[in-house]
PDB file of C-alpha atoms in Angstrom:
ATOM      1  CA  GLU A   8     185.388-140.885-160.697  1.00  0.00           C
ATOM      2  CA  PRO A   9     187.175-138.665-158.148  1.00  0.00           C
ATOM      3  CA  GLU A  10     190.413-140.067-156.811  1.00  0.00           C
ATOM      4  CA  VAL A  11     193.220-139.242-154.431  1.00  0.00           C
ATOM      5  CA  THR A  12     196.466-138.350-156.185  1.00  0.00           C
ATOM      6  CA  GLN A  13     199.997-138.327-154.809  1.00  0.00           C
ATOM      7  CA  THR A  14     203.286-136.915-156.022  1.00  0.00           C
ATOM      8  CA  PRO A  15     205.970-137.926-156.579  1.00  0.00           C
ATOM      9  CA  SER A  16     205.415-141.625-157.232  1.00  0.00           C
ATOM     10  CA  HIS A  17     209.025-142.367-156.268  1.00  0.00           C
ATOM     11  CA  GLN A  18     211.591-140.378-154.326  1.00  0.00           C
ATOM     12  CA  VAL A  19     215.176-141.224-153.481  1.00  0.00           C
ATOM     13  CA  THR A  20     216.929-139.104-150.877  1.00  0.00           C
ATOM     14  CA  GLN A  21     220.034-139.081-148.742  1.00  0.00           C
ATOM     15  CA  MET A  22     219.802-139.688-145.025  1.00  0.00           C
ATOM     16  CA  GLY A  23     219.359-136.426-143.155  1.00  0.00           C
ATOM     17  CA  GLN A  24     217.634-134.641-146.021  1.00  0.00           C
ATOM     18  CA  GLU A  25     214.153-133.185-145.852  1.00  0.00           C
ATOM     19  CA  VAL A  26     211.394-134.581-148.036  1.00  0.00           C
ATOM     20  CA  ILE A  27     207.893-133.363-148.740  1.00  0.00           C
ATOM     21  CA  LEU A  28     205.292-135.805-149.976  1.00  0.00           C
ATOM     22  CA  ARG A  29     202.252-134.304-151.627  1.00  0.00           C
ATOM     23  CA  CYS A  30     198.659-135.431-151.831  1.00  0.00           C
ATOM     24  CA  VAL A  31     195.528-134.034-153.407  1.00  0.00           C
ATOM     25  CA  PRO A  32     192.542-135.552-151.577  1.00  0.00           C
ATOM     26  CA  ILE A  33     189.096-135.924-153.116  1.00  0.00           C
ATOM     27  CA  SER A  34     187.716-132.409-153.373  1.00  0.00           C
ATOM     28  CA  ASN A  35     184.748-132.473-150.989  1.00  0.00           C
ATOM     29  CA  HIS A  36     186.409-134.649-148.356  1.00  0.00           C
ATOM     30  CA  LEU A  37     187.070-133.315-144.887  1.00  0.00           C
ATOM     31  CA  TYR A  38     189.259-135.917-143.179  1.00  0.00           C
ATOM     32  CA  PHE A  39     192.782-136.653-144.334  1.00  0.00           C
ATOM     33  CA  TYR A  40     195.258-139.336-143.348  1.00  0.00           C
ATOM     34  CA  TRP A  41     198.786-140.510-143.904  1.00  0.00           C
ATOM     35  CA  TYR A  42     199.736-144.166-143.617  1.00  0.00           C
ATOM     36  CA  ARG A  43     202.937-145.972-144.426  1.00  0.00           C
ATOM     37  CA  GLN A  44     203.879-149.505-145.383  1.00  0.00           C
ATOM     38  CA  ILE A  45     207.403-150.755-144.897  1.00  0.00           C
ATOM     39  CA  LEU A  46     208.191-153.497-147.397  1.00  0.00           C
ATOM     40  CA  GLY A  47     206.642-156.767-146.294  1.00  0.00           C
ATOM     41  CA  GLN A  48     204.907-155.254-143.280  1.00  0.00           C
ATOM     42  CA  LYS A  49     201.438-154.029-142.350  1.00  0.00           C
ATOM     43  CA  VAL A  50     200.038-150.690-143.413  1.00  0.00           C
ATOM     44  CA  GLU A  51     200.488-148.415-140.378  1.00  0.00           C
ATOM     45  CA  PHE A  52     198.607-145.281-139.403  1.00  0.00           C
ATOM     46  CA  LEU A  53     200.709-142.139-139.065  1.00  0.00           C
ATOM     47  CA  VAL A  54     198.369-139.176-138.627  1.00  0.00           C
ATOM     48  CA  SER A  55     194.840-137.928-139.163  1.00  0.00           C
ATOM     49  CA  PHE A  56     193.929-134.323-139.952  1.00  0.00           C
ATOM     50  CA  TYR A  57     190.605-132.529-139.734  1.00  0.00           C
ATOM     51  CA  ASN A  58     189.580-128.897-139.625  1.00  0.00           C
ATOM     52  CA  ASN A  59     193.181-127.759-140.165  1.00  0.00           C
ATOM     53  CA  GLU A  60     194.620-129.588-137.227  1.00  0.00           C
ATOM     54  CA  ILE A  61     195.948-132.993-136.286  1.00  0.00           C
ATOM     55  CA  SER A  62     193.212-135.227-134.845  1.00  0.00           C
ATOM     56  CA  GLU A  63     195.443-138.080-133.848  1.00  0.00           C
ATOM     57  CA  LYS A  64     198.967-139.247-134.436  1.00  0.00           C
ATOM     58  CA  SER A  65     200.755-142.523-133.849  1.00  0.00           C
ATOM     59  CA  GLU A  66     203.971-143.056-131.915  1.00  0.00           C
ATOM     60  CA  ILE A  67     205.764-143.205-135.269  1.00  0.00           C
ATOM     61  CA  PHE A  68     204.775-139.589-135.984  1.00  0.00           C
ATOM     62  CA  ASP A  69     207.489-137.908-133.924  1.00  0.00           C
ATOM     63  CA  ASP A  70     208.930-134.399-134.135  1.00  0.00           C
ATOM     64  CA  GLN A  71     210.595-135.199-137.468  1.00  0.00           C
ATOM     65  CA  PHE A  72     207.197-135.426-139.126  1.00  0.00           C
ATOM     66  CA  SER A  73     204.710-132.657-139.864  1.00  0.00           C
ATOM     67  CA  VAL A  74     201.595-132.257-141.967  1.00  0.00           C
ATOM     68  CA  GLU A  75     200.075-129.229-143.596  1.00  0.00           C
ATOM     69  CA  ARG A  76     197.156-128.255-145.749  1.00  0.00           C
ATOM     70  CA  PRO A  77     198.656-125.177-147.371  1.00  0.00           C
ATOM     71  CA  ASP A  78     195.673-124.447-149.584  1.00  0.00           C
ATOM     72  CA  GLY A  79     192.231-125.817-150.332  1.00  0.00           C
ATOM     73  CA  SER A  80     193.475-128.799-152.288  1.00  0.00           C
ATOM     74  CA  ASN A  81     196.893-130.030-151.174  1.00  0.00           C
ATOM     75  CA  PHE A  82     197.820-132.065-148.108  1.00  0.00           C
ATOM     76  CA  THR A  83     201.508-132.588-147.420  1.00  0.00           C
ATOM     77  CA  LEU A  84     203.688-134.776-145.218  1.00  0.00           C
ATOM     78  CA  LYS A  85     207.126-133.425-144.393  1.00  0.00           C
ATOM     79  CA  ILE A  86     209.958-135.477-142.945  1.00  0.00           C
ATOM     80  CA  ARG A  87     212.593-133.044-141.691  1.00  0.00           C
ATOM     81  CA  SER A  88     215.643-135.266-141.418  1.00  0.00           C
ATOM     82  CA  THR A  89     215.121-138.621-143.047  1.00  0.00           C
ATOM     83  CA  LYS A  90     216.468-141.830-141.576  1.00  0.00           C
ATOM     84  CA  LEU A  91     217.139-145.151-143.275  1.00  0.00           C
ATOM     85  CA  GLU A  92     214.126-146.638-141.493  1.00  0.00           C
ATOM     86  CA  ASP A  93     211.821-144.045-143.086  1.00  0.00           C
ATOM     87  CA  SER A  94     212.111-145.987-146.343  1.00  0.00           C
ATOM     88  CA  ALA A  95     208.573-147.124-147.083  1.00  0.00           C
ATOM     89  CA  MET A  96     205.534-146.597-149.258  1.00  0.00           C
ATOM     90  CA  TYR A  97     203.571-143.617-147.966  1.00  0.00           C
ATOM     91  CA  PHE A  98     199.847-143.499-148.635  1.00  0.00           C
ATOM     92  CA  CYS A  99     197.506-140.569-148.350  1.00  0.00           C
ATOM     93  CA  ALA A 100     193.804-141.198-147.761  1.00  0.00           C
ATOM     94  CA  SER A 101     190.687-139.106-147.422  1.00  0.00           C
ATOM     95  CA  THR A 102     187.075-139.495-146.452  1.00  0.00           C
ATOM     96  CA  GLY A 103     184.015-137.314-146.430  1.00  0.00           C
ATOM     97  CA  GLN A 104     183.090-138.195-142.890  1.00  0.00           C
ATOM     98  CA  GLY A 105     185.371-139.687-140.263  1.00  0.00           C
ATOM     99  CA  ARG A 106     183.973-143.203-140.330  1.00  0.00           C
ATOM    100  CA  GLU A 107     183.143-143.737-143.968  1.00  0.00           C
ATOM    101  CA  THR A 108     185.118-145.441-146.697  1.00  0.00           C
ATOM    102  CA  GLN A 109     188.682-144.175-146.798  1.00  0.00           C
ATOM    103  CA  TYR A 110     189.976-143.675-150.318  1.00  0.00           C
ATOM    104  CA  PHE A 111     193.674-144.172-150.804  1.00  0.00           C
ATOM    105  CA  GLY A 112     196.087-142.623-153.232  1.00  0.00           C
ATOM    106  CA  PRO A 113     198.564-144.708-155.251  1.00  0.00           C
ATOM    107  CA  GLY A 114     201.383-144.000-152.802  1.00  0.00           C
ATOM    108  CA  THR A 115     204.862-142.485-152.848  1.00  0.00           C
ATOM    109  CA  ARG A 116     207.721-144.929-152.585  1.00  0.00           C
ATOM    110  CA  LEU A 117     210.440-143.277-150.502  1.00  0.00           C
ATOM    111  CA  LEU A 118     213.951-144.691-150.448  1.00  0.00           C
ATOM    112  CA  VAL A 119     216.441-143.215-147.992  1.00  0.00           C
ATOM    113  CA  LEU A 120     220.086-143.992-148.741  1.00  0.00           C
TER     114      LEU A 120
ATOM    115  CA  LYS B  15     195.320-151.956-128.521  1.00  0.00           C
ATOM    116  CA  GLN B  16     193.497-153.233-131.587  1.00  0.00           C
ATOM    117  CA  GLU B  17     195.164-156.122-133.418  1.00  0.00           C
ATOM    118  CA  VAL B  18     193.962-157.438-136.773  1.00  0.00           C
ATOM    119  CA  THR B  19     194.985-160.896-137.938  1.00  0.00           C
ATOM    120  CA  GLN B  20     194.596-162.511-141.321  1.00  0.00           C
ATOM    121  CA  ILE B  21     195.396-166.186-141.722  1.00  0.00           C
ATOM    122  CA  PRO B  22     196.712-167.772-143.873  1.00  0.00           C
ATOM    123  CA  ALA B  23     199.262-165.325-145.267  1.00  0.00           C
ATOM    124  CA  ALA B  24     198.945-166.841-148.738  1.00  0.00           C
ATOM    125  CA  LEU B  25     196.441-168.910-150.651  1.00  0.00           C
ATOM    126  CA  SER B  26     196.553-170.551-154.073  1.00  0.00           C
ATOM    127  CA  VAL B  27     193.387-171.821-155.739  1.00  0.00           C
ATOM    128  CA  PRO B  28     192.358-173.000-159.215  1.00  0.00           C
ATOM    129  CA  GLU B  29     190.259-170.704-161.349  1.00  0.00           C
ATOM    130  CA  GLY B  30     186.526-170.985-160.764  1.00  0.00           C
ATOM    131  CA  GLU B  31     186.747-171.927-157.106  1.00  0.00           C
ATOM    132  CA  ASN B  32     184.670-170.101-154.508  1.00  0.00           C
ATOM    133  CA  LEU B  33     186.829-168.998-151.607  1.00  0.00           C
ATOM    134  CA  VAL B  34     186.671-167.370-148.209  1.00  0.00           C
ATOM    135  CA  LEU B  35     189.264-165.032-146.725  1.00  0.00           C
ATOM    136  CA  ASN B  36     189.233-164.626-142.960  1.00  0.00           C
ATOM    137  CA  CYS B  37     189.954-161.650-140.739  1.00  0.00           C
ATOM    138  CA  SER B  38     189.861-161.395-136.961  1.00  0.00           C
ATOM    139  CA  PHE B  39     190.217-158.434-134.625  1.00  0.00           C
ATOM    140  CA  THR B  40     190.745-158.244-130.889  1.00  0.00           C
ATOM    141  CA  ASP B  41     188.629-155.246-129.875  1.00  0.00           C
ATOM    142  CA  SER B  42     184.980-155.502-130.901  1.00  0.00           C
ATOM    143  CA  ALA B  43     184.403-151.754-130.344  1.00  0.00           C
ATOM    144  CA  ILE B  44     184.721-150.881-134.000  1.00  0.00           C
ATOM    145  CA  TYR B  45     182.744-148.478-136.170  1.00  0.00           C
ATOM    146  CA  ASN B  46     183.254-150.278-139.433  1.00  0.00           C
ATOM    147  CA  LEU B  47     185.415-152.773-141.260  1.00  0.00           C
ATOM    148  CA  GLN B  48     186.852-152.289-144.707  1.00  0.00           C
ATOM    149  CA  TRP B  49     188.280-154.804-147.175  1.00  0.00           C
ATOM    150  CA  PHE B  50     190.937-153.595-149.610  1.00  0.00           C
ATOM    151  CA  ARG B  51     192.742-155.048-152.571  1.00  0.00           C
ATOM    152  CA  GLN B  52     196.429-154.302-153.149  1.00  0.00           C
ATOM    153  CA  ASP B  53     198.244-155.222-156.346  1.00  0.00           C
ATOM    154  CA  PRO B  54     202.054-155.573-156.106  1.00  0.00           C
ATOM    155  CA  GLY B  55     203.726-152.208-155.605  1.00  0.00           C
ATOM    156  CA  LYS B  56     200.423-150.384-155.913  1.00  0.00           C
ATOM    157  CA  GLY B  57     197.957-148.517-153.747  1.00  0.00           C
ATOM    158  CA  LEU B  58     194.932-149.773-151.873  1.00  0.00           C
ATOM    159  CA  THR B  59     191.600-150.170-153.613  1.00  0.00           C
ATOM    160  CA  SER B  60     188.569-150.223-151.352  1.00  0.00           C
ATOM    161  CA  LEU B  61     186.357-153.225-152.059  1.00  0.00           C
ATOM    162  CA  LEU B  62     183.673-153.161-149.382  1.00  0.00           C
ATOM    163  CA  LEU B  63     182.821-151.281-146.207  1.00  0.00           C
ATOM    164  CA  ILE B  64     180.625-152.848-143.542  1.00  0.00           C
ATOM    165  CA  GLN B  65     179.262-150.621-140.803  1.00  0.00           C
ATOM    166  CA  SER B  66     179.286-152.090-137.296  1.00  0.00           C
ATOM    167  CA  SER B  67     175.472-152.318-137.360  1.00  0.00           C
ATOM    168  CA  GLN B  68     175.493-154.384-140.559  1.00  0.00           C
ATOM    169  CA  ARG B  69     176.001-158.105-141.022  1.00  0.00           C
ATOM    170  CA  GLU B  70     177.095-158.161-144.649  1.00  0.00           C
ATOM    171  CA  GLN B  71     177.741-156.218-147.822  1.00  0.00           C
ATOM    172  CA  THR B  72     177.835-157.396-151.411  1.00  0.00           C
ATOM    173  CA  SER B  73     179.478-156.050-154.533  1.00  0.00           C
ATOM    174  CA  GLY B  74     179.417-158.191-157.641  1.00  0.00           C
ATOM    175  CA  ARG B  75     181.194-161.487-156.910  1.00  0.00           C
ATOM    176  CA  LEU B  76     182.305-160.253-153.487  1.00  0.00           C
ATOM    177  CA  ASN B  77     180.429-160.666-150.243  1.00  0.00           C
ATOM    178  CA  ALA B  78     181.771-159.546-146.893  1.00  0.00           C
ATOM    179  CA  SER B  79     180.286-160.507-143.559  1.00  0.00           C
ATOM    180  CA  LEU B  80     180.866-159.134-140.094  1.00  0.00           C
ATOM    181  CA  ASP B  81     180.356-160.713-136.694  1.00  0.00           C
ATOM    182  CA  LYS B  82     181.349-157.871-134.431  1.00  0.00           C
ATOM    183  CA  SER B  83     180.774-159.681-131.144  1.00  0.00           C
ATOM    184  CA  SER B  84     183.142-162.499-132.050  1.00  0.00           C
ATOM    185  CA  GLY B  85     185.622-160.186-133.767  1.00  0.00           C
ATOM    186  CA  ARG B  86     185.478-161.834-137.170  1.00  0.00           C
ATOM    187  CA  SER B  87     184.897-160.936-140.775  1.00  0.00           C
ATOM    188  CA  THR B  88     185.009-162.972-143.959  1.00  0.00           C
ATOM    189  CA  LEU B  89     185.377-161.979-147.585  1.00  0.00           C
ATOM    190  CA  TYR B  90     183.736-164.439-149.946  1.00  0.00           C
ATOM    191  CA  ILE B  91     184.855-164.420-153.572  1.00  0.00           C
ATOM    192  CA  ALA B  92     182.639-166.344-155.962  1.00  0.00           C
ATOM    193  CA  ALA B  93     183.931-168.022-159.111  1.00  0.00           C
ATOM    194  CA  SER B  94     187.488-166.796-158.714  1.00  0.00           C
ATOM    195  CA  GLN B  95     189.417-165.575-161.775  1.00  0.00           C
ATOM    196  CA  PRO B  96     193.147-165.072-162.416  1.00  0.00           C
ATOM    197  CA  GLY B  97     192.480-161.323-162.315  1.00  0.00           C
ATOM    198  CA  ASP B  98     191.507-161.691-158.658  1.00  0.00           C
ATOM    199  CA  SER B  99     195.139-162.475-157.828  1.00  0.00           C
ATOM    200  CA  ALA B 100     196.271-159.790-155.371  1.00  0.00           C
ATOM    201  CA  THR B 101     196.733-159.164-151.665  1.00  0.00           C
ATOM    202  CA  TYR B 102     193.512-158.648-149.743  1.00  0.00           C
ATOM    203  CA  LEU B 103     193.700-156.463-146.643  1.00  0.00           C
ATOM    204  CA  CYS B 104     191.201-156.182-143.839  1.00  0.00           C
ATOM    205  CA  ALA B 105     191.105-153.002-141.731  1.00  0.00           C
ATOM    206  CA  VAL B 106     188.933-151.837-138.845  1.00  0.00           C
ATOM    207  CA  THR B 107     187.995-148.307-137.823  1.00  0.00           C
ATOM    208  CA  GLY B 108     187.926-147.357-134.168  1.00  0.00           C
ATOM    209  CA  ALA B 109     186.482-144.340-132.399  1.00  0.00           C
ATOM    210  CA  ASN B 110     189.218-142.077-133.718  1.00  0.00           C
ATOM    211  CA  SER B 111     188.510-143.000-137.384  1.00  0.00           C
ATOM    212  CA  LYS B 112     192.002-144.360-138.007  1.00  0.00           C
ATOM    213  CA  LEU B 113     192.307-147.694-139.778  1.00  0.00           C
ATOM    214  CA  THR B 114     194.114-150.637-138.193  1.00  0.00           C
ATOM    215  CA  PHE B 115     195.210-153.125-140.833  1.00  0.00           C
ATOM    216  CA  GLY B 116     195.909-156.810-140.974  1.00  0.00           C
ATOM    217  CA  LYS B 117     198.945-158.003-142.846  1.00  0.00           C
ATOM    218  CA  GLY B 118     196.867-159.277-145.738  1.00  0.00           C
ATOM    219  CA  ILE B 119     196.296-162.530-147.576  1.00  0.00           C
ATOM    220  CA  THR B 120     198.099-162.947-150.885  1.00  0.00           C
ATOM    221  CA  LEU B 121     195.775-164.771-153.244  1.00  0.00           C
ATOM    222  CA  SER B 122     196.910-166.528-156.386  1.00  0.00           C
ATOM    223  CA  VAL B 123     194.263-167.856-158.754  1.00  0.00           C
ATOM    224  CA  ARG B 124     195.721-170.420-161.162  1.00  0.00           C
ATOM    225  CA  PRO B 125     194.300-170.571-164.706  1.00  0.00           C
TER     226      PRO B 125
END
């Protein structure tokens, strides 16, 4: 069964460093999302992406964040200068149509020291 | 702003019991509602999706209902098993297709 994959599974970085989180959505899907979950808190929407552009972004998704679909398979989230409060589990999701089941990847656990 | 609430935060039941998990949302203008399962430290597994025009969906021992006008959904788990122990998340989709999540209910099924 097709699934969303994410790499790396864990990443530890120093505050101020740049990180790139990678996702491979399900191959025929058109809508892509990033969410994050700080330990013990709700899963929060960060950004949605369709037709090679951002559809919507939350207030969390400030100028330090960017997304890209560099080729036909990968979808990346870049954090330019990480802060301690960026420590969280980051989930990628995709769906074929905008309001169908969203399929989530296993997540990348990011720890900023 | 959409808010999704799941109460209680945790639930412990003996194996074999039928149980109901509740979810409420403040804005009834949703397109669908999705129930997820999350095991500790893991990703989200989609269990059921109910479109706003539907009243319920079933998959195996799971049945989810939706009352859009009152802003409520329930997830019914029949004959619970220890393997059902996990956190169950409810999420609603608005016009922009983003999901708004509740905090989840952590279920423990005792053998």
